[in-house]
CSV table of C-alpha atoms and ligand atoms in Angstrom, one decimal:
chain,number,residue,atom,x,y,z
N,273,MET,CA,3.3,-16.4,22.7
N,274,GLY,CA,5.0,-13.0,22.1
N,275,ARG,CA,3.3,-9.8,21.2
N,276,ILE,CA,3.8,-10.2,17.5
N,277,ARG,CA,2.4,-13.7,17.5
N,278,ASP,CA,-0.5,-12.6,19.8
N,279,LEU,CA,-1.4,-9.9,17.4
N,280,SER,CA,-1.5,-12.3,14.5
N,281,GLU,CA,-3.7,-14.7,16.4
N,282,GLY,CA,-6.0,-11.9,17.7
N,283,LEU,CA,-6.5,-10.5,14.2
N,284,TRP,CA,-7.0,-13.8,12.5
N,285,SER,CA,-9.5,-15.0,15.1
N,286,GLY,CA,-11.5,-11.8,15.2
N,287,ALA,CA,-10.7,-11.1,18.8
N,288,LEU,CA,-8.8,-7.9,17.7
N,289,ASP,CA,-10.3,-5.2,15.4
N,290,PRO,CA,-8.0,-4.6,12.4
N,291,ALA,CA,-9.0,-0.9,12.4
N,292,GLN,CA,-7.8,-0.5,16.0
N,293,ASN,CA,-4.7,-2.6,15.3
N,294,HIS,CA,-3.7,-1.1,11.9
N,295,PRO,CA,-1.0,-2.8,9.9
N,296,PHE,CA,0.7,0.6,9.6
N,297,ALA,CA,0.8,1.0,13.4
N,298,PRO,CA,3.6,-1.4,14.1
N,299,LEU,CA,4.7,-3.0,17.4
N,300,LEU,CA,8.4,-1.9,16.9
N,301,ASP,CA,9.5,-5.3,18.3
N,302,VAL,CA,11.3,-8.4,17.3
N,303,GLU,CA,10.4,-12.1,17.7
N,304,PRO,CA,11.9,-15.4,16.7
N,305,LEU,CA,10.3,-17.4,13.9
N,306,GLY,CA,11.5,-20.8,14.8
N,307,GLU,CA,15.2,-21.4,14.9
N,308,ARG,CA,17.6,-18.8,13.6
N,309,SER,CA,14.9,-16.6,11.9
N,310,ALA,CA,13.3,-13.5,13.4
N,311,PHE,CA,10.6,-11.1,12.4
N,312,VAL,CA,11.0,-7.4,13.1
N,313,SER,CA,7.7,-5.4,13.3
N,314,SER,CA,8.3,-1.9,12.0
N,315,PHE,CA,6.4,0.5,9.8
N,316,ALA,CA,7.5,-1.8,7.1
N,317,ASN,CA,8.6,-5.1,8.5
N,318,ALA,CA,12.0,-6.9,8.1
N,319,THR,CA,12.8,-10.6,8.3
N,320,ALA,CA,16.2,-11.8,9.5
N,321,PHE,CA,17.8,-15.1,8.6
N,322,ASP,CA,20.9,-16.1,10.6
N,323,THR,CA,22.9,-18.5,8.4
N,324,ASP,CA,26.4,-20.0,8.7
N,325,GLY,CA,27.5,-17.7,5.9
N,326,GLY,CA,26.1,-14.5,7.5
N,327,LEU,CA,22.9,-12.6,8.1
N,328,VAL,CA,20.3,-12.3,5.3
N,329,LEU,CA,17.7,-9.6,5.7
N,330,VAL,CA,14.5,-9.4,3.6
N,331,ASP,CA,13.8,-5.6,3.7
N,332,THR,CA,15.8,-3.3,6.0
N,333,GLY,CA,13.3,-0.6,7.2
N,334,SER,CA,12.1,2.8,6.3
N,335,PHE,CA,14.1,6.0,5.9
N,336,VAL,CA,12.7,7.0,9.3
N,337,LEU,CA,12.7,3.7,11.2
N,338,ALA,CA,15.7,1.8,9.8
N,339,PRO,CA,17.7,2.4,13.1
N,340,GLN,CA,14.8,0.7,15.0
N,341,VAL,CA,15.0,-2.3,12.6
N,342,HIS,CA,18.7,-2.4,13.0
N,343,ALA,CA,18.5,-2.3,16.9
N,344,SER,CA,15.8,-5.0,16.8
N,345,VAL,CA,17.9,-7.3,14.6
N,346,ARG,CA,20.9,-6.8,16.9
N,347,ARG,CA,18.8,-7.9,19.9
N,348,VAL,CA,18.6,-11.4,18.3
N,349,THR,CA,21.9,-11.8,16.3
N,350,GLU,CA,25.3,-10.3,16.1
N,351,ARG,CA,26.0,-12.0,12.7
N,352,PRO,CA,27.4,-9.5,10.1
N,353,LEU,CA,25.0,-8.7,7.3
N,354,HIS,CA,25.8,-10.7,4.2
N,355,THR,CA,22.9,-10.0,1.9
N,356,ALA,CA,19.9,-7.7,2.0
N,357,ILE,CA,17.0,-8.3,-0.3
N,358,TYR,CA,14.6,-5.5,-1.1
N,359,THR,CA,11.0,-6.8,-1.7
N,360,HIS,CA,10.6,-3.5,-3.7
N,361,GLY,CA,11.9,0.0,-3.7
N,362,HIS,CA,9.3,1.8,-1.6
N,363,VAL,CA,11.0,4.1,0.9
N,364,ASP,CA,9.6,2.2,3.9
N,365,HIS,CA,11.4,-1.0,2.9
N,366,CYS,CA,15.0,-0.3,1.7
N,367,PHE,CA,16.9,1.9,4.1
N,368,GLY,CA,19.5,1.2,6.7
N,369,VAL,CA,22.0,-1.1,5.0
N,370,GLU,CA,24.8,1.3,5.8
N,371,LEU,CA,24.1,0.9,9.5
N,372,TYR,CA,25.3,-2.7,9.3
N,373,GLU,CA,28.1,-1.9,6.9
N,374,LYS,CA,29.5,0.8,9.2
N,375,GLU,CA,29.3,-1.5,12.2
N,376,GLN,CA,31.0,-4.5,10.4
N,377,GLY,CA,33.5,-2.3,8.5
N,378,ALA,CA,32.6,-4.3,5.3
N,379,ALA,CA,30.1,-4.0,2.5
N,380,ALA,CA,27.0,-6.1,2.4
N,381,ARG,CA,25.4,-7.3,-0.8
N,382,VAL,CA,22.0,-5.8,-1.8
N,383,VAL,CA,19.9,-7.8,-4.2
N,384,ALA,CA,16.7,-6.5,-5.8
N,385,HIS,CA,14.6,-6.6,-8.9
N,386,GLU,CA,16.1,-4.8,-12.0
N,387,ARG,CA,13.5,-2.1,-11.9
N,388,VAL,CA,14.4,-0.8,-8.5
N,389,PRO,CA,17.2,1.6,-9.7
N,390,ALA,CA,14.7,3.2,-12.1
N,391,ARG,CA,12.3,3.7,-9.2
N,392,PHE,CA,15.0,5.5,-7.2
N,393,GLU,CA,15.7,7.7,-10.2
N,394,ARG,CA,12.0,8.6,-10.4
N,395,TYR,CA,12.0,9.4,-6.7
N,396,VAL,CA,14.8,12.0,-7.2
N,397,LEU,CA,12.9,13.4,-10.1
N,398,THR,CA,9.6,13.7,-8.2
N,399,LYS,CA,10.9,14.4,-4.7
N,400,GLY,CA,8.6,17.4,-4.1
N,401,TYR,CA,5.5,15.6,-5.4
N,402,ASN,CA,6.2,12.5,-3.3
N,403,ALA,CA,6.8,14.7,-0.1
N,404,CYS,CA,3.4,16.4,-0.7
N,405,ILE,CA,1.4,13.2,-1.4
N,406,ASN,CA,3.0,11.3,1.5
N,407,ALA,CA,2.3,14.2,3.9
N,408,ARG,CA,-1.4,14.0,2.7
N,409,GLN,CA,-1.7,10.2,2.8
N,410,PHE,CA,0.0,9.6,6.2
N,411,ARG,CA,-0.5,13.0,7.8
N,412,ALA,CA,3.3,13.1,8.2
N,413,ALA,CA,6.1,15.6,7.8
N,414,ARG,CA,6.7,16.7,4.3
N,415,THR,CA,10.0,14.9,3.7
N,416,TRP,CA,11.3,12.6,1.1
N,417,PRO,CA,14.8,11.1,0.7
N,418,ASP,CA,16.9,11.7,-2.3
N,419,ARG,CA,19.8,9.3,-1.6
N,420,PHE,CA,19.3,5.6,-2.0
N,421,ARG,CA,21.4,2.5,-1.5
N,422,ALA,CA,21.3,1.0,-4.9
N,423,PRO,CA,21.2,-2.8,-5.3
N,424,ASP,CA,24.6,-4.5,-6.2
N,425,VAL,CA,22.8,-7.4,-7.9
N,426,THR,CA,19.6,-7.3,-9.9
N,427,TYR,CA,17.6,-9.8,-11.7
N,428,ALA,CA,14.6,-9.9,-14.2
N,429,THR,CA,12.4,-12.9,-13.5
N,430,SER,CA,13.9,-15.2,-10.9
N,431,LEU,CA,17.2,-15.6,-8.9
N,432,ASP,CA,18.3,-18.2,-6.4
N,433,VAL,CA,20.8,-16.8,-3.9
N,434,ASP,CA,22.9,-19.2,-1.7
N,435,VAL,CA,24.1,-18.0,1.6
N,436,GLY,CA,25.7,-20.4,4.1
N,437,GLY,CA,24.4,-23.4,2.2
N,438,GLU,CA,20.8,-22.2,2.3
N,439,ARG,CA,18.8,-21.2,-0.7
N,440,PHE,CA,16.8,-18.0,-1.0
N,441,GLU,CA,14.5,-18.1,-4.0
N,442,LEU,CA,13.7,-14.7,-5.3
N,443,ARG,CA,10.8,-14.3,-7.7
N,444,HIS,CA,9.6,-11.2,-9.5
N,445,ALA,CA,6.0,-10.1,-9.5
N,446,LEU,CA,4.0,-7.2,-10.8
N,447,GLY,CA,1.7,-6.2,-8.0
N,448,GLU,CA,1.7,-3.1,-5.8
N,449,THR,CA,4.8,-2.1,-7.7
N,450,ASP,CA,6.5,-3.1,-11.0
N,451,ASP,CA,9.7,-4.0,-9.1
N,452,ALA,CA,8.3,-6.5,-6.5
N,453,THR,CA,10.3,-9.6,-5.3
N,454,TRP,CA,8.9,-12.3,-3.1
N,455,VAL,CA,11.3,-14.6,-1.3
N,456,TRP,CA,10.9,-18.3,-0.5
N,457,VAL,CA,13.2,-19.9,2.0
N,458,PRO,CA,12.6,-23.6,1.7
N,459,SER,CA,15.0,-24.6,4.5
N,460,ARG,CA,12.8,-22.6,7.0
N,461,ARG,CA,9.5,-22.9,5.2
N,462,ILE,CA,9.1,-19.1,5.4
N,463,VAL,CA,7.9,-16.9,2.6
N,464,CYS,CA,8.4,-13.2,2.6
N,465,VAL,CA,5.9,-11.5,0.4
N,466,GLY,CA,6.6,-7.8,0.9
N,467,ASP,CA,3.5,-5.7,0.2
N,468,LEU,CA,1.8,-8.4,-1.9
N,469,PHE,CA,0.0,-9.0,1.5
N,470,ILE,CA,-0.5,-6.3,4.1
N,471,TRP,CA,-3.4,-7.4,6.4
N,472,ALA,CA,-5.7,-5.1,4.5
N,473,SER,CA,-7.5,-4.8,1.1
N,474,PRO,CA,-4.6,-4.6,-1.4
N,475,ASN,CA,-3.0,-1.3,-2.1
N,476,ALA,CA,-3.9,-1.7,-5.8
N,477,GLY,CA,-5.7,1.6,-6.2
N,478,ASN,CA,-3.7,4.3,-4.4
N,479,PRO,CA,-5.2,7.5,-5.7
N,480,GLN,CA,-2.0,9.5,-5.6
N,481,LYS,CA,0.6,7.1,-6.8
N,482,VAL,CA,1.7,5.3,-10.0
N,483,GLN,CA,0.2,2.2,-11.7
N,484,ARG,CA,-0.5,-1.0,-9.8
N,485,TYR,CA,-1.1,-4.4,-11.5
N,486,PRO,CA,-4.0,-6.3,-9.8
N,487,ARG,CA,-4.3,-9.2,-12.3
N,488,GLU,CA,-0.6,-10.1,-12.2
N,489,TRP,CA,-0.7,-9.5,-8.5
N,490,ALA,CA,-3.4,-12.2,-8.1
N,491,SER,CA,-1.4,-14.7,-10.2
N,492,ALA,CA,1.7,-14.1,-8.0
N,493,LEU,CA,-0.4,-14.8,-4.9
N,494,ARG,CA,-1.7,-18.0,-6.4
N,495,ALA,CA,1.9,-19.1,-7.2
N,496,ILE,CA,3.0,-18.4,-3.6
N,497,ALA,CA,-0.1,-20.3,-2.3
N,498,GLU,CA,1.3,-23.5,-4.0
N,499,LEU,CA,4.4,-23.5,-1.8
N,500,PRO,CA,4.5,-25.5,1.4
N,501,ALA,CA,5.0,-22.4,3.5
N,502,GLU,CA,4.4,-22.6,7.2
N,503,THR,CA,4.9,-18.9,7.9
N,504,MET,CA,4.2,-15.8,5.7
N,505,CYS,CA,6.0,-12.6,6.5
N,506,PRO,CA,4.1,-9.6,5.1
N,507,GLY,CA,5.4,-6.1,4.4
N,508,HIS,CA,3.0,-4.7,7.0
N,509,GLY,CA,1.3,-6.3,9.9
N,510,PRO,CA,2.3,-9.5,11.8
N,511,PRO,CA,3.3,-12.8,10.1
N,512,ILE,CA,0.6,-15.4,9.4
N,513,PHE,CA,1.4,-18.8,11.0
N,514,GLY,CA,0.3,-22.2,9.8
N,515,ALA,CA,0.1,-23.5,6.2
N,516,ASP,CA,-3.7,-23.5,6.0
N,517,ARG,CA,-3.9,-19.8,7.1
N,518,VAL,CA,-1.1,-18.8,4.8
N,519,ARG,CA,-2.8,-20.4,1.9
N,520,ARG,CA,-6.2,-19.1,2.6
N,521,ALA,CA,-5.0,-15.5,3.1
N,522,LEU,CA,-3.2,-15.7,-0.2
N,523,VAL,CA,-6.0,-17.3,-2.2
N,524,GLU,CA,-8.7,-15.0,-0.9
N,525,THR,CA,-6.6,-11.9,-1.6
N,526,ALA,CA,-6.2,-13.2,-5.1
N,527,GLU,CA,-9.9,-13.8,-5.4
N,528,LEU,CA,-10.7,-10.3,-4.4
N,529,LEU,CA,-8.3,-8.8,-7.0
N,530,GLU,CA,-9.6,-11.2,-9.7
N,531,SER,CA,-13.2,-10.3,-9.0
N,532,LEU,CA,-12.5,-6.5,-9.3
N,533,VAL,CA,-10.5,-7.0,-12.5
N,534,GLU,CA,-13.1,-9.3,-14.1
N,535,GLN,CA,-16.1,-7.0,-13.3
N,536,THR,CA,-14.3,-3.9,-14.4
N,537,LEU,CA,-13.0,-5.4,-17.6
N,538,ALA,CA,-16.5,-6.8,-18.4
N,539,ARG,CA,-18.0,-3.3,-18.2
N,540,MET,CA,-15.1,-1.7,-20.1
N,541,ASN,CA,-15.6,-4.2,-22.9
N,542,GLU,CA,-19.3,-3.1,-23.0
N,543,GLY,CA,-18.1,0.4,-23.6
N,544,ALA,CA,-19.4,1.7,-20.2
N,545,ARG,CA,-18.2,5.0,-18.8
N,546,LEU,CA,-16.0,5.0,-15.7
N,547,ASP,CA,-18.8,6.6,-13.6
N,548,ASP,CA,-21.1,3.7,-14.5
N,549,ILE,CA,-18.4,1.2,-13.7
N,550,LEU,CA,-17.8,2.8,-10.3
N,551,GLY,CA,-21.5,2.5,-9.6
N,552,THR,CA,-21.8,-1.2,-10.4
N,553,VAL,CA,-18.5,-3.0,-9.5
N,554,ARG,CA,-18.6,-4.4,-6.0
N,555,ALA,CA,-16.0,-6.3,-3.9
N,556,PRO,CA,-17.4,-9.7,-2.9
N,557,ALA,CA,-18.9,-9.1,0.6
N,558,HIS,CA,-17.6,-12.3,2.2
N,559,LEU,CA,-14.0,-11.3,1.2
N,560,ILE,CA,-14.0,-7.7,2.2
N,561,GLU,CA,-15.2,-8.7,5.6
N,562,ARG,CA,-12.1,-10.9,6.3
N,563,PRO,CA,-9.9,-9.5,9.0
N,564,TYR,CA,-7.0,-9.3,6.4
N,565,LEU,CA,-9.0,-7.7,3.6
N,566,ARG,CA,-10.8,-4.8,5.2
N,567,PRO,CA,-10.6,-1.5,3.3
N,568,ILE,CA,-8.6,0.2,6.1
N,569,TYR,CA,-5.7,1.4,3.9
N,570,ASP,CA,-6.7,1.3,0.2
N,571,GLU,CA,-10.1,0.4,-1.0
N,572,PRO,CA,-11.8,-1.4,-3.9
N,573,GLU,CA,-13.3,1.7,-5.5
N,574,PHE,CA,-9.8,3.0,-6.0
N,575,VAL,CA,-8.7,-0.3,-7.5
N,576,VAL,CA,-11.5,0.0,-10.1
N,577,ARG,CA,-10.1,3.4,-11.2
N,578,ASN,CA,-6.6,1.9,-11.3
N,579,ILE,CA,-7.8,-1.0,-13.6
N,580,TRP,CA,-9.5,1.6,-15.8
N,581,ARG,CA,-6.1,3.5,-16.0
N,582,LEU,CA,-4.2,0.3,-16.7
N,583,TYR,CA,-6.3,-1.0,-19.6
N,584,GLY,CA,-7.8,2.3,-20.8
N,585,GLY,CA,-6.8,6.0,-21.0
N,586,TRP,CA,-7.2,8.9,-18.6
N,587,TRP,CA,-10.5,10.0,-20.1
N,588,ASP,CA,-13.5,8.8,-18.1
N,589,GLY,CA,-15.9,8.6,-21.0
N,590,ASP,CA,-17.9,11.8,-20.2
N,591,PRO,CA,-17.4,14.0,-23.2
N,592,SER,CA,-17.7,17.2,-21.2
N,593,HIS,CA,-14.6,16.0,-19.2
N,594,LEU,CA,-12.4,15.7,-22.3
N,595,LYS,CA,-11.6,19.4,-22.5
N,596,PRO,CA,-13.4,20.9,-19.6
N,597,ALA,CA,-14.0,24.5,-18.6
N,598,ARG,CA,-11.8,25.6,-15.7
N,599,ALA,CA,-13.2,24.4,-12.4
N,600,GLY,CA,-13.7,28.0,-11.2
N,601,ALA,CA,-15.7,29.0,-14.3
N,602,LEU,CA,-18.0,26.1,-14.0
N,603,ALA,CA,-18.5,26.7,-10.2
N,604,ARG,CA,-19.3,30.4,-10.8
N,605,GLU,CA,-21.9,29.4,-13.4
N,606,ILE,CA,-23.6,26.8,-11.1
N,607,ALA,CA,-23.5,29.3,-8.1
N,608,ASP,CA,-25.2,31.9,-10.3
N,609,LEU,CA,-27.9,29.4,-11.3
N,610,ALA,CA,-28.4,28.4,-7.7
N,611,GLY,CA,-28.8,32.0,-6.6
N,612,GLY,CA,-25.4,32.4,-5.0
N,613,ALA,CA,-22.5,30.4,-3.6
N,614,ASN,CA,-24.1,30.7,-0.1
N,615,LYS,CA,-27.1,28.7,-1.3
N,616,LEU,CA,-24.8,25.9,-2.4
N,617,ALA,CA,-22.9,25.9,0.9
N,618,ASP,CA,-26.2,25.9,2.9
N,619,ARG,CA,-27.5,22.9,0.8
N,620,ALA,CA,-24.1,21.2,1.4
N,621,SER,CA,-24.5,21.6,5.1
N,622,ARG,CA,-28.0,20.1,5.0
N,623,LEU,CA,-26.8,17.2,2.9
N,624,ALA,CA,-24.0,16.6,5.3
N,625,SER,CA,-26.3,16.6,8.3
N,626,GLU,CA,-28.4,14.0,6.5
N,627,GLY,CA,-25.3,11.9,6.0
N,628,ASN,CA,-25.1,12.4,2.3
N,629,LEU,CA,-21.4,13.4,2.5
N,630,ALA,CA,-20.4,12.7,-1.1
N,631,LEU,CA,-23.0,15.1,-2.5
N,632,ALA,CA,-22.3,17.6,0.3
N,633,CYS,CA,-18.6,17.6,-0.7
N,634,HIS,CA,-19.4,18.4,-4.3
N,635,LEU,CA,-21.6,21.3,-3.4
N,636,ALA,CA,-19.2,22.7,-0.8
N,637,GLU,CA,-16.3,22.4,-3.2
N,638,THR,CA,-18.3,24.2,-5.9
N,639,ALA,CA,-19.2,27.0,-3.6
N,640,TRP,CA,-15.6,27.4,-2.5
N,641,LEU,CA,-14.3,27.4,-6.0
N,642,ALA,CA,-17.0,30.0,-7.0
N,643,VAL,CA,-16.0,32.4,-4.2
N,644,PRO,CA,-12.5,31.3,-3.0
N,645,GLY,CA,-12.1,34.2,-0.6
N,646,ASP,CA,-15.4,33.7,1.4
N,647,ASP,CA,-14.5,32.8,5.0
N,648,ALA,CA,-18.0,31.5,5.9
N,649,ILE,CA,-18.0,29.2,2.8
N,650,ALA,CA,-14.5,28.0,3.6
N,651,ARG,CA,-15.5,27.1,7.1
N,652,ILE,CA,-18.5,25.1,5.9
N,653,ARG,CA,-16.3,23.3,3.4
N,654,ALA,CA,-13.6,22.5,6.0
N,655,ARG,CA,-16.2,21.2,8.4
N,656,ILE,CA,-17.8,18.9,5.8
N,657,TYR,CA,-14.5,17.5,4.7
N,658,ALA,CA,-13.6,16.8,8.3
N,659,GLN,CA,-16.9,15.0,8.8
N,660,ARG,CA,-16.3,13.1,5.6
N,661,SER,CA,-12.9,12.1,6.8
N,662,SER,CA,-14.2,10.6,10.0
N,663,ALA,CA,-16.8,8.6,8.1
N,664,GLU,CA,-14.2,6.9,5.9
N,665,SER,CA,-12.6,3.6,6.6
N,666,SER,CA,-9.4,3.8,4.4
N,667,LEU,CA,-6.3,5.7,5.4
N,668,MET,CA,-6.0,7.0,1.9
N,669,ALA,CA,-9.5,8.6,1.8
N,670,ARG,CA,-9.1,9.9,5.3
N,671,GLY,CA,-5.8,11.5,4.4
N,672,VAL,CA,-7.1,13.3,1.3
N,673,PHE,CA,-10.3,14.6,3.1
N,674,THR,CA,-8.4,15.7,6.3
N,675,ALA,CA,-5.9,17.6,4.1
N,676,ALA,CA,-8.9,19.3,2.4
N,677,SER,CA,-10.4,20.2,5.7
N,678,GLU,CA,-7.1,22.0,6.6
N,679,GLU,CA,-6.8,23.8,3.3
N,680,THR,CA,-7.3,27.6,3.5
C,865,ZN,ZN1,5.2,-0.9,2.3
């Protein structure tokens, strides 16, 4: 077996720890998937289909790693690029088409869902914001692209594309994004699902990004599970090999999302506050322990918030939060009551040493907001957020807390 297949096997069997073999730490390699198909492991993966009519790529790489994807594809086929399909418009999936076009001296055709162009427009509008949040989420350089290769062909619900006598069935889904496409290639029994599956608890709650759609996401996974697919190529992490594994991974991911939606909606329908809901909704333990559903990227608590936002408003149900005092004014009042901001910071340190990091962060943050220029308080706050970051399992929580620990 090759490295990519070995990784898939190791993760599935439990021999490899998903946290140590993170789906966002790619192998930067390429491997055949049966005849005339190949899988490129990159930050976001790409799948290459060599057909008699030309090369078909599902996803083309990130704005940073597209040259690696291109070089990997060229290790297995020289066929000119005929069609590139974007599984969605996230910037780790849809760059690099021009590398093939330059090389072949002819345009390729890009196919994507009809909402992809609107996403690209939004990315230009929010370039600075996206650079900030991605730097925080991934601990990466603060950059964001503002030029995108727009699709040449778009569709609304479904589209079958024929290349070299083979059919590529594109289906739209609401999921991590509103512009998702999954691609079924019946002649190869391969399904490319983009970020509907990423070897981690679904990115359905990202705290810094726009709306996700967990309920519709689950139905898409159930529809894909009905196909006779032998190989599933995900947006991140290695392919899953074998019809039984593919089906199980899809159905269990759907079950996790459905359970979070069902529990959250039940409490919302009772009129509960968001805080109560966060305190009671739990991901089913047997699912969250699966090697492909661990909360190492996003996490269920964030999904609950996202469901609240999708079906409700931004207000969390606490009347004092509707038109709150400025955070600094509240912090100064609490610090005065406590006998000074230092008292809050000392108590925060004690709570942190006892492992109560959530409460420790509240008190440290309040102390810092009450006296923003106090170096000793700032150092305590930084230390507590660093400790909090190390204790978290999800990349998203770690990113936010690490950024807070570096704030001055
Ligand atoms: Zn992605």
